[in-house]
PDB file of C-alpha atoms in Angstrom:
ATOM      1  CA  MET A   1     -30.261  -4.829  15.811  1.00 55.00           C
ATOM      2  CA  THR A   2     -27.241  -6.854  14.676  1.00 60.00           C
ATOM      3  CA  PHE A   3     -24.864  -6.281  11.833  1.00 62.00           C
ATOM      4  CA  THR A   4     -24.825  -8.700   8.940  1.00 63.00           C
ATOM      5  CA  CYS A   5     -23.244  -8.138   5.579  1.00 62.00           C
ATOM      6  CA  LEU A   6     -26.081  -7.052   3.298  1.00 49.00           C
ATOM      7  CA  ASP A   7     -24.001  -7.105   0.144  1.00 50.00           C
ATOM      8  CA  ASN A   8     -22.390 -10.467  -0.552  1.00 47.00           C
ATOM      9  CA  ALA A   9     -21.682  -9.495  -4.154  1.00 40.00           C
ATOM     10  CA  ILE A  10     -18.292  -8.074  -3.258  1.00 43.00           C
ATOM     11  CA  GLU A  11     -16.232 -10.926  -4.656  1.00 42.00           C
ATOM     12  CA  ASN A  12     -13.571  -9.154  -6.698  1.00 44.00           C
ATOM     13  CA  ASP A  13     -10.312  -8.104  -5.146  1.00 43.00           C
ATOM     14  CA  LEU A  14      -9.782  -4.397  -4.859  1.00 44.00           C
ATOM     15  CA  PRO A  15      -7.436  -2.878  -7.447  1.00 44.00           C
ATOM     16  CA  ASP A  16      -3.812  -2.470  -6.477  1.00 46.00           C
ATOM     17  CA  SER A  17      -2.757   0.974  -5.428  1.00 43.00           C
ATOM     18  CA  PRO A  18      -0.450   2.731  -7.863  1.00 43.00           C
ATOM     19  CA  GLU A  19       3.199   2.539  -7.024  1.00 44.00           C
ATOM     20  CA  SER A  20       4.461   5.560  -5.193  1.00 42.00           C
ATOM     21  CA  LYS A  21       6.953   7.697  -7.042  1.00 43.00           C
ATOM     22  CA  ASP A  22      10.376   8.022  -5.510  1.00 44.00           C
ATOM     23  CA  THR A  23      11.686  11.540  -5.138  1.00 41.00           C
ATOM     24  CA  ASP A  24      15.153  10.887  -3.781  1.00 43.00           C
ATOM     25  CA  ASP A  25      18.059  12.954  -4.984  1.00 45.00           C
ATOM     26  CA  GLU A  26      19.544   9.667  -6.129  1.00 42.00           C
ATOM     27  CA  PHE A  27      17.012   9.597  -8.991  1.00 44.00           C
ATOM     28  CA  LYS A  28      18.106  12.980 -10.324  1.00 46.00           C
ATOM     29  CA  SER A  29      20.542  12.676 -13.169  1.00 45.00           C
ATOM     30  CA  HIS A  30      23.639  14.841 -12.916  1.00 46.00           C
ATOM     31  CA  GLY A  31      25.295  13.603 -16.098  1.00 45.00           C
ATOM     32  CA  ARG A  32      28.218  11.955 -14.267  1.00 46.00           C
ATOM     33  CA  THR A  33      28.739   8.619 -12.565  1.00 47.00           C
ATOM     34  CA  ARG A  34      30.414   8.305  -9.178  1.00 50.00           C
ATOM     35  CA  ARG A  35      33.654   7.511 -10.955  1.00 52.00           C
ATOM     36  CA  GLY A  36      33.402  10.767 -12.877  1.00 50.00           C
ATOM     37  CA  GLY A  37      32.710   9.176 -16.275  1.00 56.00           C
ATOM     38  CA  ASP A  38      30.276  10.639 -18.773  1.00 58.00           C
ATOM     39  CA  GLN A  39      26.743   9.211 -18.864  1.00 58.00           C
ATOM     40  CA  GLU A  40      25.590  11.126 -21.920  1.00 69.00           C
ATOM     41  CA  ASN A  41      25.960   8.080 -24.178  1.00 85.00           C
ATOM     42  CA  LEU A  42      23.783   5.903 -21.881  1.00 89.00           C
ATOM     43  CA  SER A  43      20.024   5.701 -22.237  1.00 91.00           C
ATOM     44  CA  ARG A  44      17.775   6.942 -19.453  1.00 89.00           C
ATOM     45  CA  GLU A  45      16.785   3.365 -18.645  1.00 89.00           C
ATOM     46  CA  GLU A  46      20.428   2.276 -18.403  1.00 88.00           C
ATOM     47  CA  ARG A  47      21.319   5.160 -16.070  1.00 87.00           C
ATOM     48  CA  ARG A  48      18.308   4.316 -13.891  1.00 86.00           C
ATOM     49  CA  ARG A  49      19.247   0.629 -13.847  1.00 86.00           C
ATOM     50  CA  ARG A  50      22.801   1.446 -12.796  1.00 86.00           C
ATOM     51  CA  ARG A  51      21.650   3.770 -10.016  1.00 82.00           C
ATOM     52  CA  ARG A  52      19.276   1.117  -8.710  1.00 83.00           C
ATOM     53  CA  ALA A  53      22.075  -1.443  -8.655  1.00 86.00           C
ATOM     54  CA  THR A  54      24.046   0.439  -6.003  1.00 89.00           C
ATOM     55  CA  GLN A  55      24.083  -0.812  -2.420  1.00 88.00           C
ATOM     56  CA  LYS A  56      23.130   2.644  -1.129  1.00 89.00           C
ATOM     57  CA  TYR A  57      20.021   2.704  -3.317  1.00 90.00           C
ATOM     58  CA  ARG A  58      18.981  -0.843  -2.392  1.00 91.00           C
ATOM     59  CA  THR A  59      19.394  -0.135   1.324  1.00 94.00           C
ATOM     60  CA  ALA A  60      17.386   3.092   1.093  1.00 93.00           C
ATOM     61  CA  HIS A  61      14.691   1.374  -0.963  1.00 94.00           C
ATOM     62  CA  ALA A  62      14.430  -1.530   1.497  1.00 96.00           C
ATOM     63  CA  THR A  63      14.095   0.929   4.385  1.00 97.00           C
ATOM     64  CA  ARG A  64      11.345   2.877   2.600  1.00 97.00           C
ATOM     65  CA  GLU A  65       9.536  -0.365   1.802  1.00 98.00           C
ATOM     66  CA  ARG A  66       9.717  -1.567   5.434  1.00 98.00           C
ATOM     67  CA  VAL A  67       8.273   1.727   6.664  1.00 98.00           C
ATOM     68  CA  ARG A  68       5.523   1.599   4.020  1.00 98.00           C
ATOM     69  CA  VAL A  69       4.537  -1.984   4.861  1.00 98.00           C
ATOM     70  CA  GLU A  70       4.555  -1.254   8.589  1.00 98.00           C
ATOM     71  CA  ALA A  71       2.268   1.769   8.104  1.00 98.00           C
ATOM     72  CA  PHE A  72       0.011  -0.332   5.876  1.00 97.00           C
ATOM     73  CA  ASN A  73      -0.250  -3.076   8.514  1.00 97.00           C
ATOM     74  CA  VAL A  74      -0.923  -0.569  11.309  1.00 97.00           C
ATOM     75  CA  ALA A  75      -3.746   0.938   9.234  1.00 97.00           C
ATOM     76  CA  PHE A  76      -5.316  -2.499   8.751  1.00 96.00           C
ATOM     77  CA  SER A  77      -4.988  -3.230  12.480  1.00 94.00           C
ATOM     78  CA  GLU A  78      -6.738   0.021  13.364  1.00 95.00           C
ATOM     79  CA  LEU A  79      -9.515  -0.656  10.842  1.00 96.00           C
ATOM     80  CA  ARG A  80      -9.893  -4.212  12.157  1.00 94.00           C
ATOM     81  CA  LYS A  81     -10.464  -2.891  15.700  1.00 92.00           C
ATOM     82  CA  LEU A  82     -13.487  -0.922  14.475  1.00 93.00           C
ATOM     83  CA  LEU A  83     -15.257  -3.851  12.811  1.00 93.00           C
ATOM     84  CA  PRO A  84     -17.641  -6.148  14.685  1.00 91.00           C
ATOM     85  CA  THR A  85     -16.981  -9.870  14.205  1.00 86.00           C
ATOM     86  CA  LEU A  86     -17.894 -13.043  16.028  1.00 83.00           C
ATOM     87  CA  PRO A  87     -15.686 -14.127  17.699  1.00 88.00           C
ATOM     88  CA  PRO A  88     -14.087 -10.720  18.317  1.00 82.00           C
ATOM     89  CA  ASP A  89     -10.522 -12.053  18.089  1.00 84.00           C
ATOM     90  CA  LYS A  90     -11.063 -13.871  14.783  1.00 87.00           C
ATOM     91  CA  LYS A  91      -8.080 -13.538  12.430  1.00 91.00           C
ATOM     92  CA  LEU A  92      -9.088 -11.888   9.152  1.00 93.00           C
ATOM     93  CA  SER A  93      -7.122 -11.451   5.956  1.00 95.00           C
ATOM     94  CA  LYS A  94      -6.670  -7.971   4.516  1.00 96.00           C
ATOM     95  CA  ILE A  95      -9.252  -8.563   1.792  1.00 97.00           C
ATOM     96  CA  GLU A  96     -11.712  -9.888   4.393  1.00 95.00           C
ATOM     97  CA  ILE A  97     -11.150  -6.749   6.481  1.00 95.00           C
ATOM     98  CA  LEU A  98     -11.830  -4.538   3.449  1.00 96.00           C
ATOM     99  CA  ARG A  99     -14.956  -6.464   2.468  1.00 96.00           C
ATOM    100  CA  LEU A 100     -16.259  -6.438   6.033  1.00 95.00           C
ATOM    101  CA  ALA A 101     -15.586  -2.687   6.271  1.00 96.00           C
ATOM    102  CA  ILE A 102     -17.560  -2.088   3.069  1.00 97.00           C
ATOM    103  CA  CYS A 103     -20.463  -4.156   4.378  1.00 96.00           C
ATOM    104  CA  TYR A 104     -20.347  -2.440   7.768  1.00 96.00           C
ATOM    105  CA  ILE A 105     -20.395   1.022   6.184  1.00 97.00           C
ATOM    106  CA  SER A 106     -23.380  -0.035   4.058  1.00 97.00           C
ATOM    107  CA  TYR A 107     -25.118  -1.313   7.178  1.00 96.00           C
ATOM    108  CA  LEU A 108     -24.469   1.938   9.068  1.00 96.00           C
ATOM    109  CA  ASN A 109     -25.815   3.948   6.119  1.00 97.00           C
ATOM    110  CA  HIS A 110     -28.926   1.759   6.144  1.00 97.00           C
ATOM    111  CA  VAL A 111     -29.399   2.367   9.890  1.00 96.00           C
ATOM    112  CA  LEU A 112     -29.054   6.131   9.367  1.00 96.00           C
ATOM    113  CA  GLU A 113     -31.629   6.084   6.567  1.00 95.00           C
ATOM    114  CA  LEU A 114     -34.146   4.337   8.831  1.00 93.00           C
ATOM    115  CA  ASN A 115     -33.887   7.068  11.486  1.00 82.00           C
TER     116      ASN A 115
END
């Protein structure tokens, strides 16, 4: 028995995952800037914008993003290894990997129901 995608109706892209919330101490407001000035007269959005403009914040954010993207790509690589394709070394996009995984899971469920 060979695997073929039984459900070709999967045409829509999957919804984006919600953005992760940052929990760094840098996000916590202490009421003072690094220069010691008062922040009480600034809005929450302005304080957040100023914190995000610092080099330390940008560097930390870029590092977190690199780690997140690397983990994301490793997960797709591992999933790709589990999916049968012809030829086996065919390059697939992330959405193609997800669609193929959905079809393969449906196929495996169908095989289990037959037995």
